[in-house]
Structure formats: C-alpha cells, structure tokens
PDB file of C-alpha atoms in Angstrom:
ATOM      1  CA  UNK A 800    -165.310  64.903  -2.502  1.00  0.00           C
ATOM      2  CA  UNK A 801    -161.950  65.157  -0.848  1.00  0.00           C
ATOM      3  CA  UNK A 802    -161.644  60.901  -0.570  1.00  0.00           C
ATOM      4  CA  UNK A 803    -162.171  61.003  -4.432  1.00  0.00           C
ATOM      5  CA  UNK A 804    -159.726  63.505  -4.435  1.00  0.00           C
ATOM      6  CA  UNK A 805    -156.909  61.580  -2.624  1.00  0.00           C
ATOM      7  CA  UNK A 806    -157.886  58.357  -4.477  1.00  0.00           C
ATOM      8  CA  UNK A 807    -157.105  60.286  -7.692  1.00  0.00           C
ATOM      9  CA  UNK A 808    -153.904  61.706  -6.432  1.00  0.00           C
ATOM     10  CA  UNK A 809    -152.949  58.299  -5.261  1.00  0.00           C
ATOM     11  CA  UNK A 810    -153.958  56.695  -8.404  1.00  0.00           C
ATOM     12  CA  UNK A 811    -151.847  59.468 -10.006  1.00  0.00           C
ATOM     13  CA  UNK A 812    -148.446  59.130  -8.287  1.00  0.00           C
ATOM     14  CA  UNK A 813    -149.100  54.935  -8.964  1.00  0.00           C
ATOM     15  CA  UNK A 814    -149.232  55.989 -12.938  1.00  0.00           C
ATOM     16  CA  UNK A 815    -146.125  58.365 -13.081  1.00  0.00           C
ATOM     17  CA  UNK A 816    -144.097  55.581 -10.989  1.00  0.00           C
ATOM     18  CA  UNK A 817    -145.112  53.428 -13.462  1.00  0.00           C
ATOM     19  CA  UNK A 818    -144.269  55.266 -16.258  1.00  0.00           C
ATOM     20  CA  UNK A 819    -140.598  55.564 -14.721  1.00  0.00           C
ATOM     21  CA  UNK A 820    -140.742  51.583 -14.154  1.00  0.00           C
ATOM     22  CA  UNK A 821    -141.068  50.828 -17.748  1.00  0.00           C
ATOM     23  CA  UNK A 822    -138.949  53.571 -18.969  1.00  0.00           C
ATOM     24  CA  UNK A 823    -136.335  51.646 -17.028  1.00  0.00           C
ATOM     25  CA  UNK A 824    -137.203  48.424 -18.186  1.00  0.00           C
ATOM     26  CA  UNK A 825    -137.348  49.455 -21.763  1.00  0.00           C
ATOM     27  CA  UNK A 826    -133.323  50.845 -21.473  1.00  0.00           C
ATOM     28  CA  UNK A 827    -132.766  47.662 -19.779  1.00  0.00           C
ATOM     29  CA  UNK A 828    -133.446  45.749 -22.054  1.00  0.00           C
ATOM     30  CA  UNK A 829    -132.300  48.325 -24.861  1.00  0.00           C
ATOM     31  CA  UNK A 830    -129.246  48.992 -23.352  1.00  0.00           C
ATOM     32  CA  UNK A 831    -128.543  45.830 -21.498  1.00  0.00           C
ATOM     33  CA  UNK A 832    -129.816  43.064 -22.164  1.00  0.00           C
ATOM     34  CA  UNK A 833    -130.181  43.316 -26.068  1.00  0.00           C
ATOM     35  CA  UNK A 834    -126.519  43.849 -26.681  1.00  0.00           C
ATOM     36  CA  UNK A 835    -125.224  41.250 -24.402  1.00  0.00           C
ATOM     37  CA  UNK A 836    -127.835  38.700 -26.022  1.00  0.00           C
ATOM     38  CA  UNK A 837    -126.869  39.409 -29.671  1.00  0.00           C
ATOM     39  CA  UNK A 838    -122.777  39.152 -28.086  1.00  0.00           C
ATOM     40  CA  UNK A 839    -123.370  35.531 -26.712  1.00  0.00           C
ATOM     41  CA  UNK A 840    -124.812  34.599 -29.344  1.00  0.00           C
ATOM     42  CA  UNK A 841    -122.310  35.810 -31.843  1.00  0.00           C
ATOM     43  CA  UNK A 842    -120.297  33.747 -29.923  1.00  0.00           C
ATOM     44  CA  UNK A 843    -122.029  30.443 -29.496  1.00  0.00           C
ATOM     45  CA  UNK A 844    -124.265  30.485 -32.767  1.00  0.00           C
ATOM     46  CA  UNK A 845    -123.761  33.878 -34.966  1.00  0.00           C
ATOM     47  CA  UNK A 846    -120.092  32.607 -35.850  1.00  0.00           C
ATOM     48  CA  UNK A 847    -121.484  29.490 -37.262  1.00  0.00           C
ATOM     49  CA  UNK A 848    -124.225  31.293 -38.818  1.00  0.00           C
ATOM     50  CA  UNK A 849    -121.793  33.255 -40.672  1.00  0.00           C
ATOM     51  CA  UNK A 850    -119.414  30.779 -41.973  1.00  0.00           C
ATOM     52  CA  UNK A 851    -122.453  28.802 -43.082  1.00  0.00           C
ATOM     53  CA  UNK A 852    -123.656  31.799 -45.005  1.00  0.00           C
ATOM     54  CA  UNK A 853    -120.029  32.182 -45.970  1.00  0.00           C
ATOM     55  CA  UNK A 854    -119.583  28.316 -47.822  1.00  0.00           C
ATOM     56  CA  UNK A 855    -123.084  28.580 -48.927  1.00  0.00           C
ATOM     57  CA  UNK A 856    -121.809  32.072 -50.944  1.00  0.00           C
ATOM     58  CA  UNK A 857    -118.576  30.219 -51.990  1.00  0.00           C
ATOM     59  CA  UNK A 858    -120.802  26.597 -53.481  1.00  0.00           C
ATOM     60  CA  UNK A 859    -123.091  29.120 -55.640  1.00  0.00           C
ATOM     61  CA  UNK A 860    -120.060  31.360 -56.497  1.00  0.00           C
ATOM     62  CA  UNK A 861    -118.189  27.249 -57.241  1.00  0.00           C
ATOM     63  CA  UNK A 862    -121.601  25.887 -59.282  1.00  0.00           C
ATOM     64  CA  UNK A 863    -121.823  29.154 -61.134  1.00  0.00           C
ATOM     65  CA  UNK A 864    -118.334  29.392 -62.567  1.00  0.00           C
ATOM     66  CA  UNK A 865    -118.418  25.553 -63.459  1.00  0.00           C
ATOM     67  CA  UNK A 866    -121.513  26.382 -65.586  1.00  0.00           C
ATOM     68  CA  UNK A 867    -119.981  29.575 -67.403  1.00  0.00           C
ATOM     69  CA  UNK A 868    -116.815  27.166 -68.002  1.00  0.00           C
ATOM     70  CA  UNK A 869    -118.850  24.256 -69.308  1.00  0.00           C
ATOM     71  CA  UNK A 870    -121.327  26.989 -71.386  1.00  0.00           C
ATOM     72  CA  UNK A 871    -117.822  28.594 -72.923  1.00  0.00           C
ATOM     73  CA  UNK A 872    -116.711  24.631 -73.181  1.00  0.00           C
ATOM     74  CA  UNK A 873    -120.023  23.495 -75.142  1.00  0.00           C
ATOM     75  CA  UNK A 874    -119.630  26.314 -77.622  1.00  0.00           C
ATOM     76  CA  UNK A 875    -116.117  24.924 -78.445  1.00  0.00           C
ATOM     77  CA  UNK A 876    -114.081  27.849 -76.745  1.00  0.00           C
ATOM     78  CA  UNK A 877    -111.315  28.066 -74.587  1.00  0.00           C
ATOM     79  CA  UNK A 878    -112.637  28.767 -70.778  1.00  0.00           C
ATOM     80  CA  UNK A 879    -111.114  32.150 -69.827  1.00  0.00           C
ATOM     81  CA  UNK A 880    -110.966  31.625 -66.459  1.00  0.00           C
ATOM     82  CA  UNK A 881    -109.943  34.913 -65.736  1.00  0.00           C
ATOM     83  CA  UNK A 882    -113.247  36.798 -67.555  1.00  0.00           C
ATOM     84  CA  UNK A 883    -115.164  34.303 -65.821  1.00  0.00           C
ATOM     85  CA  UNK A 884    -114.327  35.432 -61.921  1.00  0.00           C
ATOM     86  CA  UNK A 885    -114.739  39.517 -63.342  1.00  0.00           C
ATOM     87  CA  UNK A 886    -118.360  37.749 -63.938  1.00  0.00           C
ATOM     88  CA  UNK A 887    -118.673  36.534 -60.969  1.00  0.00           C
ATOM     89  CA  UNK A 888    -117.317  39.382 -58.546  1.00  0.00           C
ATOM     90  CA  UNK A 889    -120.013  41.535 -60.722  1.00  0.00           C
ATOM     91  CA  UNK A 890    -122.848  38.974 -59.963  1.00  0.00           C
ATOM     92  CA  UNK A 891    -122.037  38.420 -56.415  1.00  0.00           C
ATOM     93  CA  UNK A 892    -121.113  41.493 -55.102  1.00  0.00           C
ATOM     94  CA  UNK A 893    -124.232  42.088 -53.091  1.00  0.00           C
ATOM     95  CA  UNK A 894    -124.085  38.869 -51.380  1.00  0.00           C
ATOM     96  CA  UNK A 895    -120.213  39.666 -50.482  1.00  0.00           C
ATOM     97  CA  UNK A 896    -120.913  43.032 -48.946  1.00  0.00           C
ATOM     98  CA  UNK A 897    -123.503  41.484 -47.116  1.00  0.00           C
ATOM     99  CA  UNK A 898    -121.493  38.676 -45.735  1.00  0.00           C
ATOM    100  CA  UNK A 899    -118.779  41.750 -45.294  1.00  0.00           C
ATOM    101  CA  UNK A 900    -121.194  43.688 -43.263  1.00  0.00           C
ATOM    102  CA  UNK A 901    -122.596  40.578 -41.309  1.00  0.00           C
ATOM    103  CA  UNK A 902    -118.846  39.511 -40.349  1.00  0.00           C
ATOM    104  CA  UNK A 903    -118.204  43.074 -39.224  1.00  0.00           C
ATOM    105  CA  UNK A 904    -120.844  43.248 -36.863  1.00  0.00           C
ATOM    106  CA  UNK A 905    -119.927  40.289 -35.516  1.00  0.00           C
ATOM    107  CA  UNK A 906    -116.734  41.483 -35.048  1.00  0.00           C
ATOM    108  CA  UNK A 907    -117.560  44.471 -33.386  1.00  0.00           C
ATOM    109  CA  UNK A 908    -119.581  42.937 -30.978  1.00  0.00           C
ATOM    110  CA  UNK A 909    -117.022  40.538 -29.725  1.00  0.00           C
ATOM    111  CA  UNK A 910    -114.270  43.508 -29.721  1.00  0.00           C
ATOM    112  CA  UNK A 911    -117.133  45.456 -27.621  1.00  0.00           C
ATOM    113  CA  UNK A 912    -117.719  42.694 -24.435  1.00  0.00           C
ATOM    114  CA  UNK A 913    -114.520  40.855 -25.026  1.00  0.00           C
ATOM    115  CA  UNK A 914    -112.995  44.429 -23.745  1.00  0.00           C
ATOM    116  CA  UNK A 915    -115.161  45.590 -21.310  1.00  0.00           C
ATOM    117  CA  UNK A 916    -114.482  45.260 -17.628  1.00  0.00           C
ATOM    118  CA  UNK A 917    -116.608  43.745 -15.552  1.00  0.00           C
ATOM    119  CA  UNK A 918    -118.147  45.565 -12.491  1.00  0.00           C
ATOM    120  CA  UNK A 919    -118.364  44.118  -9.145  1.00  0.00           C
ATOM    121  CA  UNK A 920    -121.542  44.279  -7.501  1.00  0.00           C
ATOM    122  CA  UNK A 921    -121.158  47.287  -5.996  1.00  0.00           C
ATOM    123  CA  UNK A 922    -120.316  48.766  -9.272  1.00  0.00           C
ATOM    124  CA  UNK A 923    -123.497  47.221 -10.812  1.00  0.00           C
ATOM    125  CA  UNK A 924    -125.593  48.133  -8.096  1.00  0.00           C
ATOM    126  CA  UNK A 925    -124.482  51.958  -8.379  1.00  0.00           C
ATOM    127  CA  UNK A 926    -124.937  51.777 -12.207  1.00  0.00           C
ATOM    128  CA  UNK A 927    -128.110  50.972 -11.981  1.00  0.00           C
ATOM    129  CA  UNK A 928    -128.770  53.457  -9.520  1.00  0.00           C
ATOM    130  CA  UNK A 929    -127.344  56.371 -11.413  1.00  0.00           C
ATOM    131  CA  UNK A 930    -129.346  55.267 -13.973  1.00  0.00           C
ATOM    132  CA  UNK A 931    -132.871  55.166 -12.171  1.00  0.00           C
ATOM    133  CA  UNK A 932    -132.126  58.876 -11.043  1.00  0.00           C
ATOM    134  CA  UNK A 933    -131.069  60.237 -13.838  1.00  0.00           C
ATOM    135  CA  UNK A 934    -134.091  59.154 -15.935  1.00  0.00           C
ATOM    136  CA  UNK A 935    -136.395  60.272 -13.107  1.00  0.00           C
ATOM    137  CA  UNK A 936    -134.273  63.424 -14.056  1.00  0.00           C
ATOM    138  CA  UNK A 937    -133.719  63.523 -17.115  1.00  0.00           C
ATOM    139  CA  UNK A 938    -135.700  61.427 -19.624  1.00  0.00           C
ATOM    140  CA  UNK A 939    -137.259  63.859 -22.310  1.00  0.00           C
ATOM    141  CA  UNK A 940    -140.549  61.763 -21.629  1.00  0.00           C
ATOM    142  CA  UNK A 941    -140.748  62.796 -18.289  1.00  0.00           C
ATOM    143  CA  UNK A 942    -139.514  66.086 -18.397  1.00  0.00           C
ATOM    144  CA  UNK A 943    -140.429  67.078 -22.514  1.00  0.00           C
ATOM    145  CA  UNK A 944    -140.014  71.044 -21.701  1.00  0.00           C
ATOM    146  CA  UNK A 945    -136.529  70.691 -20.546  1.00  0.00           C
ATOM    147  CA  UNK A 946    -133.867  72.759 -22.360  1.00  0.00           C
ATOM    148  CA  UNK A 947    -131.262  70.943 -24.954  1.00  0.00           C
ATOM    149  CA  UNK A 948    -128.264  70.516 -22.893  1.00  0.00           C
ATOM    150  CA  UNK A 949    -130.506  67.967 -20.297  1.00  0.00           C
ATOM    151  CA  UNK A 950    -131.394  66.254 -23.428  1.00  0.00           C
ATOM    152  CA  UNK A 951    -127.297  65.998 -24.575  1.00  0.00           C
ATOM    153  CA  UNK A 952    -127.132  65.087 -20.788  1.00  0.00           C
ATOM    154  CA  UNK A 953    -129.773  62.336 -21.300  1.00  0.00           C
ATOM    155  CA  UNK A 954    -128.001  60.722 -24.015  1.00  0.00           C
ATOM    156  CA  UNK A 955    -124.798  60.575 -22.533  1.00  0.00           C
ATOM    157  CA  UNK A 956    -126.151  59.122 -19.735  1.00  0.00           C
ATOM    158  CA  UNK A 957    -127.770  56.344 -21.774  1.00  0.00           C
ATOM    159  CA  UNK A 958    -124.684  55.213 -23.894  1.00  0.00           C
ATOM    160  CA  UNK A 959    -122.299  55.196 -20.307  1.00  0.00           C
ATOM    161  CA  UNK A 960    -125.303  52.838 -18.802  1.00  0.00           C
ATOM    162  CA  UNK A 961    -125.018  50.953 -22.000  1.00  0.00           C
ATOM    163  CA  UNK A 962    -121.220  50.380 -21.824  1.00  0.00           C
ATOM    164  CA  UNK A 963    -120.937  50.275 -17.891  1.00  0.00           C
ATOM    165  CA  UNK A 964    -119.443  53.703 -17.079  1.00  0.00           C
ATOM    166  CA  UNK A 965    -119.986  54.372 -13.805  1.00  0.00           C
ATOM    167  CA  UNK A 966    -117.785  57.149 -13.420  1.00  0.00           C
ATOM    168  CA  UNK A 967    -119.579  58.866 -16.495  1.00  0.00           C
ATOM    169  CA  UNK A 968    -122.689  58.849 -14.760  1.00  0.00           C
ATOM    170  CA  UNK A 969    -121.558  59.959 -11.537  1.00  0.00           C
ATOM    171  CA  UNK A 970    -120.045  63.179 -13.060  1.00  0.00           C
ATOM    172  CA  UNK A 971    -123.448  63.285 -15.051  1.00  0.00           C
ATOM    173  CA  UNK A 972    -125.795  63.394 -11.683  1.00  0.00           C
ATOM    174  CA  UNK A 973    -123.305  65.965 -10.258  1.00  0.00           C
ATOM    175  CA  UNK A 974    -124.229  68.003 -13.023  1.00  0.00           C
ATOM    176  CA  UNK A 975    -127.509  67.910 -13.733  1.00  0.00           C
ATOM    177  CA  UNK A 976    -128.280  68.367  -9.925  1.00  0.00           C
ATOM    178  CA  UNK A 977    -129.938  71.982 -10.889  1.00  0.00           C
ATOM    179  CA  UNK A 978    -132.746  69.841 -12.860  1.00  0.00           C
ATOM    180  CA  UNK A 979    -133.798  68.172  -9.746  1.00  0.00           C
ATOM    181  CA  UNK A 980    -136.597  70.731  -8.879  1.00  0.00           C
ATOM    182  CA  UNK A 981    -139.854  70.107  -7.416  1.00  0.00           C
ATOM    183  CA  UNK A 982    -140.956  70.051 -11.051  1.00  0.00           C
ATOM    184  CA  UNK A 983    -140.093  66.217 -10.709  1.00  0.00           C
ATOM    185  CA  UNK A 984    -143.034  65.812  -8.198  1.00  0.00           C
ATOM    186  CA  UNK A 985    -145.707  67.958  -9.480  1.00  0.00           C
ATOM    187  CA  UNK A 986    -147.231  69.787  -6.589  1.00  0.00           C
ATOM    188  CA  UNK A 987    -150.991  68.303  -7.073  1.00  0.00           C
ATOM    189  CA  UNK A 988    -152.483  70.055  -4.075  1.00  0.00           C
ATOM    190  CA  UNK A 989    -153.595  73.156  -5.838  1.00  0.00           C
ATOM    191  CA  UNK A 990    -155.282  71.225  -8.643  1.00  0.00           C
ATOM    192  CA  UNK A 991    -159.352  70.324  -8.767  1.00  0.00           C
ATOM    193  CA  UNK A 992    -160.811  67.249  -8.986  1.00  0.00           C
ATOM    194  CA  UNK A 993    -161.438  67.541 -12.476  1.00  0.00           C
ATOM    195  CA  UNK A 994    -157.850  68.943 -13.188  1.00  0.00           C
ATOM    196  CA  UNK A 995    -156.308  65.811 -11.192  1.00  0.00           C
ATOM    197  CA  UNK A 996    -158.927  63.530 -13.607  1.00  0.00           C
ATOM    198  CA  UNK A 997    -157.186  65.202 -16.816  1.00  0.00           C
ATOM    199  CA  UNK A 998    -153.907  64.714 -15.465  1.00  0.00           C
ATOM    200  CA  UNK A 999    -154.682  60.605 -14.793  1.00  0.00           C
ATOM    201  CA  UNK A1000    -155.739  60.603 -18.241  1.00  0.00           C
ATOM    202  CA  UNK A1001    -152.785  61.944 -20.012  1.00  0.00           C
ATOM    203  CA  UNK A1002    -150.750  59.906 -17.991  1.00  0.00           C
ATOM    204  CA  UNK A1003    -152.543  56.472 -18.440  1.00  0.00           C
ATOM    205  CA  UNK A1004    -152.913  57.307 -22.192  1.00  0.00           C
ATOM    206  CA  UNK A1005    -148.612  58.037 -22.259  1.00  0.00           C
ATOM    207  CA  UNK A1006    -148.865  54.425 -19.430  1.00  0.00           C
ATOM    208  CA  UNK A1007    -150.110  52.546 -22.548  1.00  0.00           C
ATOM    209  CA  UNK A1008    -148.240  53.747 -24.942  1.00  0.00           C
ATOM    210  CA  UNK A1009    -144.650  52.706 -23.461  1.00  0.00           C
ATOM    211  CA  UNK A1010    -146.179  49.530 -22.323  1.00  0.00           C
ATOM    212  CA  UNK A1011    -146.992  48.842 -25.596  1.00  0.00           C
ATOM    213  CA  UNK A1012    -143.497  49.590 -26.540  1.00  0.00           C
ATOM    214  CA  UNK A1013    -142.138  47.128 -24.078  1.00  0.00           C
ATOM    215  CA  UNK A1014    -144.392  44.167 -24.855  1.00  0.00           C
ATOM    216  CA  UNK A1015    -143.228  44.581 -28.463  1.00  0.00           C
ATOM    217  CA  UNK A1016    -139.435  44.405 -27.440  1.00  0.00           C
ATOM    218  CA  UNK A1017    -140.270  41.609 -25.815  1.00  0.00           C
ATOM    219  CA  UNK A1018    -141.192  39.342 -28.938  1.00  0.00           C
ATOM    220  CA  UNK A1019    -139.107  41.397 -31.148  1.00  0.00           C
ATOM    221  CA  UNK A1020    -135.346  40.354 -32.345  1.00  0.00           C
ATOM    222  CA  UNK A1021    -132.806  40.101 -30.670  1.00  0.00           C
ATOM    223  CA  UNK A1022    -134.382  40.021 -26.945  1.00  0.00           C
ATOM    224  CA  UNK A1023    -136.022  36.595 -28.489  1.00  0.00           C
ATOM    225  CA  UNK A1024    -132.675  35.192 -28.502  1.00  0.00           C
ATOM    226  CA  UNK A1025    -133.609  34.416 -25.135  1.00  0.00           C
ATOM    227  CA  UNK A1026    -135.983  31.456 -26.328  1.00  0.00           C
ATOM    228  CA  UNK A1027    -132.585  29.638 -27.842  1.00  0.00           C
ATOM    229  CA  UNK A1028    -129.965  30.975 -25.093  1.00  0.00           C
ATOM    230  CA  UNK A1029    -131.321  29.874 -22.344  1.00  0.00           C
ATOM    231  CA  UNK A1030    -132.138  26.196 -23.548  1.00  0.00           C
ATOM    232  CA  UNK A1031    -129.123  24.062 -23.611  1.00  0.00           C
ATOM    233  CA  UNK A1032    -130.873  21.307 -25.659  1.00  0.00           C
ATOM    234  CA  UNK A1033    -132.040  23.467 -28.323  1.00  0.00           C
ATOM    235  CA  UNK A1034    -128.614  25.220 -28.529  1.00  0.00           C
ATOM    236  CA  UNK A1035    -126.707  22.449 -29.148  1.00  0.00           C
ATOM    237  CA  UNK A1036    -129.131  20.933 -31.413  1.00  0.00           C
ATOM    238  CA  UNK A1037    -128.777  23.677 -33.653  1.00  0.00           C
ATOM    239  CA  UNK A1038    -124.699  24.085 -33.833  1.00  0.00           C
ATOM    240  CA  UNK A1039    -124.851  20.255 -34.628  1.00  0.00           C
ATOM    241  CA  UNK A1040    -127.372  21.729 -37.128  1.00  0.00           C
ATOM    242  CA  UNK A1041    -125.427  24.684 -38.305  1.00  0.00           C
ATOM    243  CA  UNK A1042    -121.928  21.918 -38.550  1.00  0.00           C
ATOM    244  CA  UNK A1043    -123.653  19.334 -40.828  1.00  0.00           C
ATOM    245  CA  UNK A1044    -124.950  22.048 -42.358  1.00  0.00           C
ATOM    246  CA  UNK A1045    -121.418  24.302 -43.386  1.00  0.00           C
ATOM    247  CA  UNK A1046    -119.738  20.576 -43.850  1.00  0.00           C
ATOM    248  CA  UNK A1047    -122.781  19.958 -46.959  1.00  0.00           C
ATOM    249  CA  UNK A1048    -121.598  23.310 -48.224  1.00  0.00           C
ATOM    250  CA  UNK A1049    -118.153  22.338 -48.474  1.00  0.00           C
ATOM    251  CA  UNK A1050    -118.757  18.950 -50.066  1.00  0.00           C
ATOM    252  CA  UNK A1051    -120.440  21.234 -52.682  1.00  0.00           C
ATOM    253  CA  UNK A1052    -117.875  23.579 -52.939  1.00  0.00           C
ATOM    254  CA  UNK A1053    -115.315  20.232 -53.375  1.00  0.00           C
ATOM    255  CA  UNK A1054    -117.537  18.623 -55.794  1.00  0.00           C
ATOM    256  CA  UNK A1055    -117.412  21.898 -58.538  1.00  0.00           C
ATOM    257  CA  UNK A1056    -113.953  22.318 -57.822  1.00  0.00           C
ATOM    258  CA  UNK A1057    -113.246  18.196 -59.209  1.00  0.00           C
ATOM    259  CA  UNK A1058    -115.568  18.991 -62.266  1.00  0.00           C
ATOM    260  CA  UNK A1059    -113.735  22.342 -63.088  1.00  0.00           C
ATOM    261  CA  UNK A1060    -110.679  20.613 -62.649  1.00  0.00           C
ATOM    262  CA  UNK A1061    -111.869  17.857 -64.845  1.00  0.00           C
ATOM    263  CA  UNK A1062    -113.473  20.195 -67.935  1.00  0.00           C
ATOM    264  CA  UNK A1063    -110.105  21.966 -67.826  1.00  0.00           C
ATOM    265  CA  UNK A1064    -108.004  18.984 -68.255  1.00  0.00           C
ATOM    266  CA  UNK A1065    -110.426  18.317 -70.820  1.00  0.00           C
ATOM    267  CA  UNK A1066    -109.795  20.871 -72.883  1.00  0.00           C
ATOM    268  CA  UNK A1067    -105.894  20.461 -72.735  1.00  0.00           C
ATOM    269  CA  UNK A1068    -105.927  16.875 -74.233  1.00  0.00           C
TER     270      UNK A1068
END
C-alpha cells in the first residue's frame, strides 16, 4: 500500500511540474516568440505584403473609374471626374480601412522592437527567471482561489515579460513574496490513497487540456511563420514573388491611367 502510495505522489509532483512547464512554454511563445515572429516578418515580408495589397487596391480603384468614365462617355456625357472619385471613396472604403488598419499594425510593430533595448544575457537569463517564479506564484491556473490583486499582479507580470522589463518583475516578486506559502507545494502526506488518485486525475485532466492548447499554437498563425523565417530559399523566393507581383499591379495601375487619359482627350476634340 504505502509503495503505491509514493508512486502516486511521485507521479503527482511529475504532473503539477508539468503543468508549470507548459504554462511557461505557452507565454513563451505568447509573449515571446509570437511577437518577435510577426516583427521580422513585418520587416522582411509583411511590408511587401502590404504595398502589394496597397497597388492591387489602387489598379481596381484605376479599372473602376476608367469604366464609370467610359459608361458616362458611351451615354454621350461629359465624365465628371470629380462625382466619379465620391463613387469610388464610397465603394472602396472598406478595403481602405483595411489597408489603414493593416499598415498600422505594421507600424506599431516596428515602433515596438525597433525601440526596445536589448538585454544582455544576464538580463535574459533573470527575465526568464522572474518569470518561471512568478507563474509558479502567481498564475490563476495554478493558484485559481487567489484574491484579485495576485491576479492584477499576474498580468503585470506577463506584459513586463512580454516587453523585457526586468526591473518590473523584480519589484513584482518583491511583492508578491506573501503568496509564496506552502500552498504552492500541497502538503500530500495527510491525504489517502484514493484522495492522492483524485488529485492525479484532476491534474492530468487540467495536463491535457493546456497541452492541447500548446500543440494548437504551434500550427496556428503567427508561430507558423517559423516554416518561412527560418528558410532562406523560400524567403527569398517569395519577396521575388511579392516584387513581380506589386510591379504587375503597377503596370495595371499605368495602363488605366493611359486609357483615362486617352477617353478624356477624347472628349475635348
């Protein structure tokens, strides 16, 4: 009885360390990884991305005001150029916001790791540290009886990992010191065998959840940025892509601008 007893209790502290793994993994990669990934590739794809998005706006907004000029043309009427574009900012607003909202993100990415410092490796290994105890500490997973102002702690804690605040989180762990109780390592010695089997349960069952959580980060946008980052070949492939690509658009754009230029001259002779 007592060698099941210990196996279960072993078995036990395994499961809770690996629930504290993963939680780490998952705000490493949430907190991390993700934002760096979509910030290199704002900066080596996105931007390219974006202007093509941008010309391929500007050939449709080109095509379609040719064809409202050459419709008003066909019925015999002076083009009214200027009714024509309060058309078109009516028809294309949606597609401007969103290339307003795509270029600000992009923005604030850049303006977000182009200004951060970077920490030395002491720094780094610290951060990630801080971070390790304070979840042990803190996270409302671990801990989901804890009173609000650990939780405010919690998320403070997780935006200064996410930006690189060390001295954030230092002033954090000196102030959540009170919530490092025994409660963090449940005392399992006064529990049965079948109260130490309920225990394992619960904590598998919350096991699989999270790990479930962290496989699907892991084939979910943007930490499968990875698959283009990190091959050199396939990176520049897809600029030269993305270039041939914006350079079509502007041909386009060129080509409407000749005809409009053409039906109005038309219409003066």
């Amino acid at each position: 009885m007592e060698t099941g007893t210990v196996t279960s209790k072993e078995r036990l502290a395994e499961v809770r360390q690996l629930i504290i793994d993963t939680l780490l993994e998952i705000d490493n990669i949430n907190l991390q990884i993700n934002p760096h990934l979509q910030a290199t590739y704002a900066k080596t794809i996105g931007y390219l991305e974006n202007d093509l998005y941008k010309w391929q706006l500007k050939a449709r907004r080109t095509k379609r005001k040719f064809t409202l000029a050459q419709a008003e043309a066909n019925r015999s009427d002076a083009i009214q150029l200027e009714a024509i574009e309060v058309t078109l900012d009516e028809e294309f607003a949606a597609w401007e916001e969103q290339l307003s909202n795509r270029m600000a993100e992009q923005l604030k990415l850049l303006e977000t790791f182009s200004a951060a410092r970077p920490l030395s490796p002491s720094e780094e290994r610290e951060l990630k540290a801080l971070h390790k105890k304070l979840i042990k500490r803190l996270h409302p997973d671990l801990h989901p009886s804890q009173p609000e102002e650990a939780y405010r702690f919690f998320l403070i804690a997780q935006t200064a990992y996410e930006s690189g605040d060390v001295a954030t989180l230092r002033a954090i762990d000196l102030s959540t010191e009170d919530y490092e109780t025994a409660d963090d390592e449940p005392d399992l010695t006064s529990l049965n065998e079948d109260d130490l089997e309920l225990e394992l349960t619960m904590a598998e069952a919350q096991l699989t959840i999270i790990q479930e959580q962290l496989d699907r980060l892991k084939v979910s946008f943007p930490y499968t940025l990875t698959e283009i980052l990190d091959n050199p070949a396939r990176l520049t492939k897809r600029k030269h892509e993305l270039e041939a690509e914006i350079k079509a658009q502007k041909e386009v754009v060129a080509s409407y601008e000749v005809k409009l230029k053409e039906l109005l001259g038309s219409q003066q002779c």
